[in-house]
PDB file of C-alpha atoms in Angstrom:
ATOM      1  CA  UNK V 139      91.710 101.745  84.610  1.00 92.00           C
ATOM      2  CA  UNK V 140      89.049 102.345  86.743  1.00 95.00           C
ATOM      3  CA  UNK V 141      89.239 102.598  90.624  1.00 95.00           C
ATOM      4  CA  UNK V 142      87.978  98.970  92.225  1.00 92.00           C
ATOM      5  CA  UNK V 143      84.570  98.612  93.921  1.00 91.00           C
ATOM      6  CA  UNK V 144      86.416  95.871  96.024  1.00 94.00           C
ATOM      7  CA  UNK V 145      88.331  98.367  98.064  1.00 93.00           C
ATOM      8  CA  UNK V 146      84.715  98.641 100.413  1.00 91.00           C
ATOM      9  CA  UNK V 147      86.253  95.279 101.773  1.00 94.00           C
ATOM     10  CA  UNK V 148      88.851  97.352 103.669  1.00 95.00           C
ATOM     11  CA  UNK V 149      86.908  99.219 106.591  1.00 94.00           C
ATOM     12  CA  UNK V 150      90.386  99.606 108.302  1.00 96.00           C
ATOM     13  CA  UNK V 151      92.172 101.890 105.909  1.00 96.00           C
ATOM     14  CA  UNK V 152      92.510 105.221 106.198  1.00 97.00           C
ATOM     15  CA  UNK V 153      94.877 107.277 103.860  1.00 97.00           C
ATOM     16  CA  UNK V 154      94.558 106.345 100.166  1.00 97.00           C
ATOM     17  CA  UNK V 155      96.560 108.117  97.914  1.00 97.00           C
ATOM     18  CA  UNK V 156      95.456 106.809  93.995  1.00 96.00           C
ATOM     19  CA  UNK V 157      97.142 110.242  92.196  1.00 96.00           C
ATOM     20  CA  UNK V 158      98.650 110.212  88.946  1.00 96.00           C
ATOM     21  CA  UNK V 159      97.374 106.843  87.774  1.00 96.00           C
ATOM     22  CA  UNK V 160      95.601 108.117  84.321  1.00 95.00           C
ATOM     23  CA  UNK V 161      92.590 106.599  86.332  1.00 96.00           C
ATOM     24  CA  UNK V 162      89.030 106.940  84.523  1.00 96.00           C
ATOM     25  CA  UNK V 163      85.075 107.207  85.417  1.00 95.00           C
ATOM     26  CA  UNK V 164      83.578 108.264  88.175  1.00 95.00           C
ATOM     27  CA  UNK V 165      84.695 108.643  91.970  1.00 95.00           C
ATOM     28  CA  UNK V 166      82.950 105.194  93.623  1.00 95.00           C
ATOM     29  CA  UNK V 167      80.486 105.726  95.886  1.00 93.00           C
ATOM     30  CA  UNK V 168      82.106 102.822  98.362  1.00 93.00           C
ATOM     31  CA  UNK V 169      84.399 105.182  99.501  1.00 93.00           C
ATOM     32  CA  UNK V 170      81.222 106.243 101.900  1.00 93.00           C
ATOM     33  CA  UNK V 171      81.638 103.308 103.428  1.00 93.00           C
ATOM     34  CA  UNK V 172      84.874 103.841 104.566  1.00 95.00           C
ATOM     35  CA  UNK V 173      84.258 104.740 108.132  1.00 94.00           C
ATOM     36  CA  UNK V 174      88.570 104.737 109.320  1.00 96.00           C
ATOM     37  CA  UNK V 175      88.817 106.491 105.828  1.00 96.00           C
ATOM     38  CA  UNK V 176      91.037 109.742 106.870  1.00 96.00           C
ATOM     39  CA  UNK V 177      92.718 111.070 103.281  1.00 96.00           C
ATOM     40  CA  UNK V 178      91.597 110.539 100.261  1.00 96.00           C
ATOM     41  CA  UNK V 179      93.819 111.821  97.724  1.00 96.00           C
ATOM     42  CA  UNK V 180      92.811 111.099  93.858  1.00 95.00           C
ATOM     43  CA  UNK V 181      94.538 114.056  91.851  1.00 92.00           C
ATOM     44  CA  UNK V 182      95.625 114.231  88.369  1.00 92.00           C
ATOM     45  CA  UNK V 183      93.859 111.315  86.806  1.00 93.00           C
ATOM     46  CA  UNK V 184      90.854 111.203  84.531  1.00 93.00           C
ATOM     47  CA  UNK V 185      88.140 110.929  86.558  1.00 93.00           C
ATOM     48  CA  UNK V 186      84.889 112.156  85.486  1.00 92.00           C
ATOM     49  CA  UNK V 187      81.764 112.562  86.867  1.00 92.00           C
ATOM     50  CA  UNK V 188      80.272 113.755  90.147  1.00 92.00           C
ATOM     51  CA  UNK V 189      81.346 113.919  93.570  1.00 92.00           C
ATOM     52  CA  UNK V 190      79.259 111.222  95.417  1.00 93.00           C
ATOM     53  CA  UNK V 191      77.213 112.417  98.115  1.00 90.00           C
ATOM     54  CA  UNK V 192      77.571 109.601 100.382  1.00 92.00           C
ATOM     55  CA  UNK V 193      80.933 110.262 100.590  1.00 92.00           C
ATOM     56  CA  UNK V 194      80.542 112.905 103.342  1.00 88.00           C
ATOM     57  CA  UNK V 195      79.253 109.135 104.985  1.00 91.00           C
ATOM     58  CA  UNK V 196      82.733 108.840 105.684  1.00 91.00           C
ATOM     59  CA  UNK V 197      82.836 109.510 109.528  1.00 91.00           C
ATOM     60  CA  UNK V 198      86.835 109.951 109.534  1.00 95.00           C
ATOM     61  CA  UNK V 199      87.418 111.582 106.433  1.00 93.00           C
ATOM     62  CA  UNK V 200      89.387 114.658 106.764  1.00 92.00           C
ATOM     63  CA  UNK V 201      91.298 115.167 103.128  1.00 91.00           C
ATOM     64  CA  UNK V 202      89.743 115.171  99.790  1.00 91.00           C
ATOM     65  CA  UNK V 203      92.182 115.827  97.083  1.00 91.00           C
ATOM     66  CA  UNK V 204      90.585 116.192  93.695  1.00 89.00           C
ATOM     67  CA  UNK V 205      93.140 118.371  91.145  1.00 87.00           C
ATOM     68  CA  UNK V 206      93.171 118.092  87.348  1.00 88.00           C
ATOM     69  CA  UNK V 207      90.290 115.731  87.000  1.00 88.00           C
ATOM     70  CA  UNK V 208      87.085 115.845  84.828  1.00 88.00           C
ATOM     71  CA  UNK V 209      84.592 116.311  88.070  1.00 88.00           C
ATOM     72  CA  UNK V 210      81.456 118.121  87.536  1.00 87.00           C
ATOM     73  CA  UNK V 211      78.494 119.296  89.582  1.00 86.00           C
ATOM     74  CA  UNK V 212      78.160 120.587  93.024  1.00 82.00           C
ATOM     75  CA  UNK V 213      80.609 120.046  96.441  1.00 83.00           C
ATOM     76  CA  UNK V 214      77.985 118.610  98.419  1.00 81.00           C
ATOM     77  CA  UNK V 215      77.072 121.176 101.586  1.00 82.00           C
ATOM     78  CA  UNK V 216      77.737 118.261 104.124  1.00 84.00           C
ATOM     79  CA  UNK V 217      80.995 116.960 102.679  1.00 85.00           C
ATOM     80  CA  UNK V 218      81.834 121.064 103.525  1.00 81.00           C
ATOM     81  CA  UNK V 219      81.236 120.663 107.012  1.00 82.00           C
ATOM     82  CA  UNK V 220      82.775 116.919 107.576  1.00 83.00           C
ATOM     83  CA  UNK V 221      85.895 117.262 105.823  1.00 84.00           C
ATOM     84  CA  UNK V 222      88.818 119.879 107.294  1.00 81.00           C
ATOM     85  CA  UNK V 223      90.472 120.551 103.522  1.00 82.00           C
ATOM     86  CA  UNK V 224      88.929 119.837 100.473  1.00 83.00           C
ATOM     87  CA  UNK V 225      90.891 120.605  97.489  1.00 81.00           C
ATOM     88  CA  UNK V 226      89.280 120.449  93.691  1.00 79.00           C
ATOM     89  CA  UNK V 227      89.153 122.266  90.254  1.00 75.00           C
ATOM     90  CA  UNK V 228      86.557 124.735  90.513  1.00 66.00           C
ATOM     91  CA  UNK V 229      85.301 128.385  88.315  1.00 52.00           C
ATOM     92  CA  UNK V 230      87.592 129.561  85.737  1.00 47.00           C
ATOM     93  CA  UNK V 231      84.952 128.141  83.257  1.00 49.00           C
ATOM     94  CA  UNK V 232      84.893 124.679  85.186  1.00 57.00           C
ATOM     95  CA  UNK V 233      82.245 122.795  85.653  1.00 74.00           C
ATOM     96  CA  UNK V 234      82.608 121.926  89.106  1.00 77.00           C
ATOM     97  CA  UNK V 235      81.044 124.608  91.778  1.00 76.00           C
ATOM     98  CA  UNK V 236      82.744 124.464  95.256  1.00 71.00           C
ATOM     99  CA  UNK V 237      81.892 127.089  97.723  1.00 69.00           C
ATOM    100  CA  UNK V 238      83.283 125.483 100.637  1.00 69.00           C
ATOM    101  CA  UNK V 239      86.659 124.438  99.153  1.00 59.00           C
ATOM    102  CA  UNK V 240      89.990 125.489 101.067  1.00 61.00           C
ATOM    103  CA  UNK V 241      91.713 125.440  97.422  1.00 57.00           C
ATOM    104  CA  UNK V 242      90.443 125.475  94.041  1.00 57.00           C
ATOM    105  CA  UNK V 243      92.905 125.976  91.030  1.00 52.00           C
ATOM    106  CA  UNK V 244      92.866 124.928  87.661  1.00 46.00           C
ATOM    107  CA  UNK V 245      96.425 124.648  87.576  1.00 44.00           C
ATOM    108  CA  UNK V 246      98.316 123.261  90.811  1.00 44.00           C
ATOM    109  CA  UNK V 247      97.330 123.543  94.538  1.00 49.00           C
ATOM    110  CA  UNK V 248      99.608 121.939  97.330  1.00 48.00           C
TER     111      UNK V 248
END
């Protein structure tokens, strides 16, 4: 499945941990909108696409966990400087480029 839209309708939460849930398509951009939003933790599903850039919108958001998943593109500069640990799958022949990442593997990173 696909992650819901309808989870913008909760501006209090603030850990969500969706990993290992063989979920597909692309990261939503409500997750932006998430101002309490502290960890967001999405590894090892199917999840394609590109990081979007609103999320660095986020004024709380401290974790992004993004292991074994289809992401492509570019770690945008001012998710970097919001977020404290950003983890995601990046060179090795990936096609995600993250100079600001505290981990990238293609493997595992705890």
């Amino acid at each position: 499945g696909k992650i819901p839209t309808e989870l913008a309708n909760c501006p209090q939460l603030k850990s969500l941990t969706l990993s290992n849930n063989a979920i597909s398509g692309p990261i939503p951009a409500v997750f932006g909108q998430l101002d309490n939003l502290q960890i967001l933790n999405l590894d090892n599903n199917k999840l394609t696409g590109q990081i979007p850039t609103n999320l660095a919108s986020a004024a709380s958001l401290d974790v992004v966990r993004l292991i074994n998943n289809d992401i492509e593109g570019v770690v945008n500069n001012r998710l970097c400087e919001s977020t404290l640990f950003i983890s995601a799958d990046c060179g090795s022949g990936g096609s995600l480029f993250c100079s600001c990442t505290n981990c990238c593997c293609n493997d595992a990173c705890n």
